[in-house]
Each structure stands twice: as C-alpha cells, then as structure tokens.
Amino acid sequence: MTENDDKKLVVPPTQENKQKCLCPDCPSYNQCMQDKGEVLFCSSGATSCELEKWGCPCVRCPVQLEYHNIGLFYCEKGALKK
C-alpha cells in the first residue's frame, strides 16, 4: 500500500461528473480509451491504453474547474487524491 492509497479522491466518480468530463473530446483520447469506456481520469485513474500526448483540455474542463484542480494529463498521471 502506498501513501496515496490512504487518500480520498478529489473528484467523485459520479455520473454527473462523467457527463461533464472533457476527456472524450481531448485530442489525446484514442480508440483504445473509447473502447474501454475510460473517462474522468482525474477520478478514475490513469489509462491502461498506450498514450500519445496531442493536447489537453483539462484546464477548461468543467469538472476540473468545479473542484479547483490544477494539472494536466490525468490520463497519464492518474486520479487526484488529497
């Protein structure tokens, strides 16, 4: 168990947050992520797919703005925890 395992998610993995999520509109979002239904990386964690960085809309994502998150490429880094 790592130090981060004891922390709570900053962004709740709710259906409402999934619907507001911009991950599917991200230039880096690929067919593998779509096929696996991966979204809301700031809550669900890093992608299991191969990732090519092509751009990142996280800074204008309604979910990120609502929870006052700072950062990019949650699809690579994983879920935010506090």
mmCIF file of C-alpha atoms in Angstrom:
data_model
loop_
_atom_site.group_PDB
_atom_site.id
_atom_site.type_symbol
_atom_site.label_atom_id
_atom_site.label_comp_id
_atom_site.label_asym_id
_atom_site.label_seq_id
_atom_site.Cartn_x
_atom_site.Cartn_y
_atom_site.Cartn_z
ATOM 1 C CA MET A 1 0.000 0.000 0.000
ATOM 2 C CA THR A 2 1.357 3.396 -0.944
ATOM 3 C CA GLU A 3 0.872 6.709 0.800
ATOM 4 C CA ASN A 4 -1.567 7.761 -1.934
ATOM 5 C CA ASP A 5 -3.832 4.725 -1.306
ATOM 6 C CA ASP A 6 -4.998 6.187 2.025
ATOM 7 C CA LYS A 7 -6.072 9.462 0.456
ATOM 8 C CA LYS A 8 -9.551 10.297 -0.784
ATOM 9 C CA LEU A 9 -10.432 11.191 -4.365
ATOM 10 C CA VAL A 10 -10.700 14.910 -5.041
ATOM 11 C CA VAL A 11 -13.251 14.326 -7.807
ATOM 12 C CA PRO A 12 -16.138 11.972 -7.030
ATOM 13 C CA PRO A 13 -16.745 9.409 -9.815
ATOM 14 C CA THR A 14 -20.397 10.382 -10.244
ATOM 15 C CA GLN A 15 -22.465 10.033 -13.403
ATOM 16 C CA GLU A 16 -22.903 13.820 -13.426
ATOM 17 C CA ASN A 17 -19.117 14.340 -13.444
ATOM 18 C CA LYS A 18 -18.691 11.725 -16.174
ATOM 19 C CA GLN A 19 -21.213 13.603 -18.336
ATOM 20 C CA LYS A 20 -19.370 16.928 -17.831
ATOM 21 C CA CYS A 21 -15.976 15.331 -18.451
ATOM 22 C CA LEU A 22 -13.996 16.590 -21.473
ATOM 23 C CA CYS A 23 -11.767 13.501 -21.740
ATOM 24 C CA PRO A 24 -13.613 12.115 -24.800
ATOM 25 C CA ASP A 25 -13.080 15.455 -26.589
ATOM 26 C CA CYS A 26 -9.350 15.520 -25.850
ATOM 27 C CA PRO A 27 -7.006 15.194 -28.855
ATOM 28 C CA SER A 28 -5.070 12.551 -26.867
ATOM 29 C CA TYR A 29 -8.191 10.423 -26.282
ATOM 30 C CA ASN A 30 -7.877 7.414 -28.552
ATOM 31 C CA GLN A 31 -9.868 4.442 -29.812
ATOM 32 C CA CYS A 32 -8.500 2.162 -27.080
ATOM 33 C CA MET A 33 -9.750 4.533 -24.366
ATOM 34 C CA GLN A 34 -13.104 4.793 -26.117
ATOM 35 C CA ASP A 35 -13.414 1.009 -26.461
ATOM 36 C CA LYS A 36 -12.700 0.560 -22.746
ATOM 37 C CA GLY A 37 -15.090 3.357 -21.760
ATOM 38 C CA GLU A 38 -12.334 5.226 -19.952
ATOM 39 C CA VAL A 39 -13.348 8.723 -18.863
ATOM 40 C CA LEU A 40 -12.915 11.066 -15.896
ATOM 41 C CA PHE A 41 -9.236 10.245 -15.474
ATOM 42 C CA CYS A 42 -8.947 12.824 -12.647
ATOM 43 C CA SER A 43 -11.153 10.433 -10.652
ATOM 44 C CA SER A 44 -10.776 7.014 -12.259
ATOM 45 C CA GLY A 45 -7.004 6.936 -12.656
ATOM 46 C CA ALA A 46 -4.519 6.636 -15.477
ATOM 47 C CA THR A 47 -5.389 4.965 -18.728
ATOM 48 C CA SER A 48 -4.428 1.377 -19.374
ATOM 49 C CA CYS A 49 -4.039 2.261 -23.059
ATOM 50 C CA GLU A 50 -0.962 3.468 -24.875
ATOM 51 C CA LEU A 51 -0.948 7.255 -24.682
ATOM 52 C CA GLU A 52 0.287 9.762 -27.217
ATOM 53 C CA LYS A 53 0.072 13.334 -25.951
ATOM 54 C CA TRP A 54 -1.591 15.541 -28.564
ATOM 55 C CA GLY A 55 -3.129 18.215 -26.410
ATOM 56 C CA CYS A 56 -5.037 18.505 -23.182
ATOM 57 C CA PRO A 57 -8.325 20.325 -22.445
ATOM 58 C CA CYS A 58 -8.076 19.751 -18.665
ATOM 59 C CA VAL A 59 -7.594 23.459 -17.908
ATOM 60 C CA ARG A 60 -11.019 24.263 -19.361
ATOM 61 C CA CYS A 61 -12.825 21.119 -18.174
ATOM 62 C CA PRO A 62 -15.967 21.881 -16.136
ATOM 63 C CA VAL A 63 -15.072 19.096 -13.706
ATOM 64 C CA GLN A 64 -11.585 20.454 -13.096
ATOM 65 C CA LEU A 65 -12.919 23.988 -12.677
ATOM 66 C CA GLU A 66 -15.638 22.882 -10.244
ATOM 67 C CA TYR A 67 -13.172 21.059 -7.997
ATOM 68 C CA HIS A 68 -10.441 23.711 -8.373
ATOM 69 C CA ASN A 69 -7.932 21.209 -9.702
ATOM 70 C CA ILE A 70 -4.621 22.221 -11.173
ATOM 71 C CA GLY A 71 -2.878 19.930 -13.593
ATOM 72 C CA LEU A 72 -2.867 18.254 -16.965
ATOM 73 C CA PHE A 73 -2.863 14.756 -18.446
ATOM 74 C CA TYR A 74 -4.687 12.879 -15.689
ATOM 75 C CA CYS A 75 -4.929 10.118 -18.300
ATOM 76 C CA GLU A 76 -1.197 9.660 -17.743
ATOM 77 C CA LYS A 77 -0.732 10.689 -14.096
ATOM 78 C CA GLY A 78 -3.856 9.183 -12.583
ATOM 79 C CA ALA A 79 -6.563 10.291 -10.201
ATOM 80 C CA LEU A 80 -6.217 13.302 -7.956
ATOM 81 C CA LYS A 81 -6.255 12.491 -4.262
ATOM 82 C CA LYS A 82 -5.935 14.569 -1.134
#
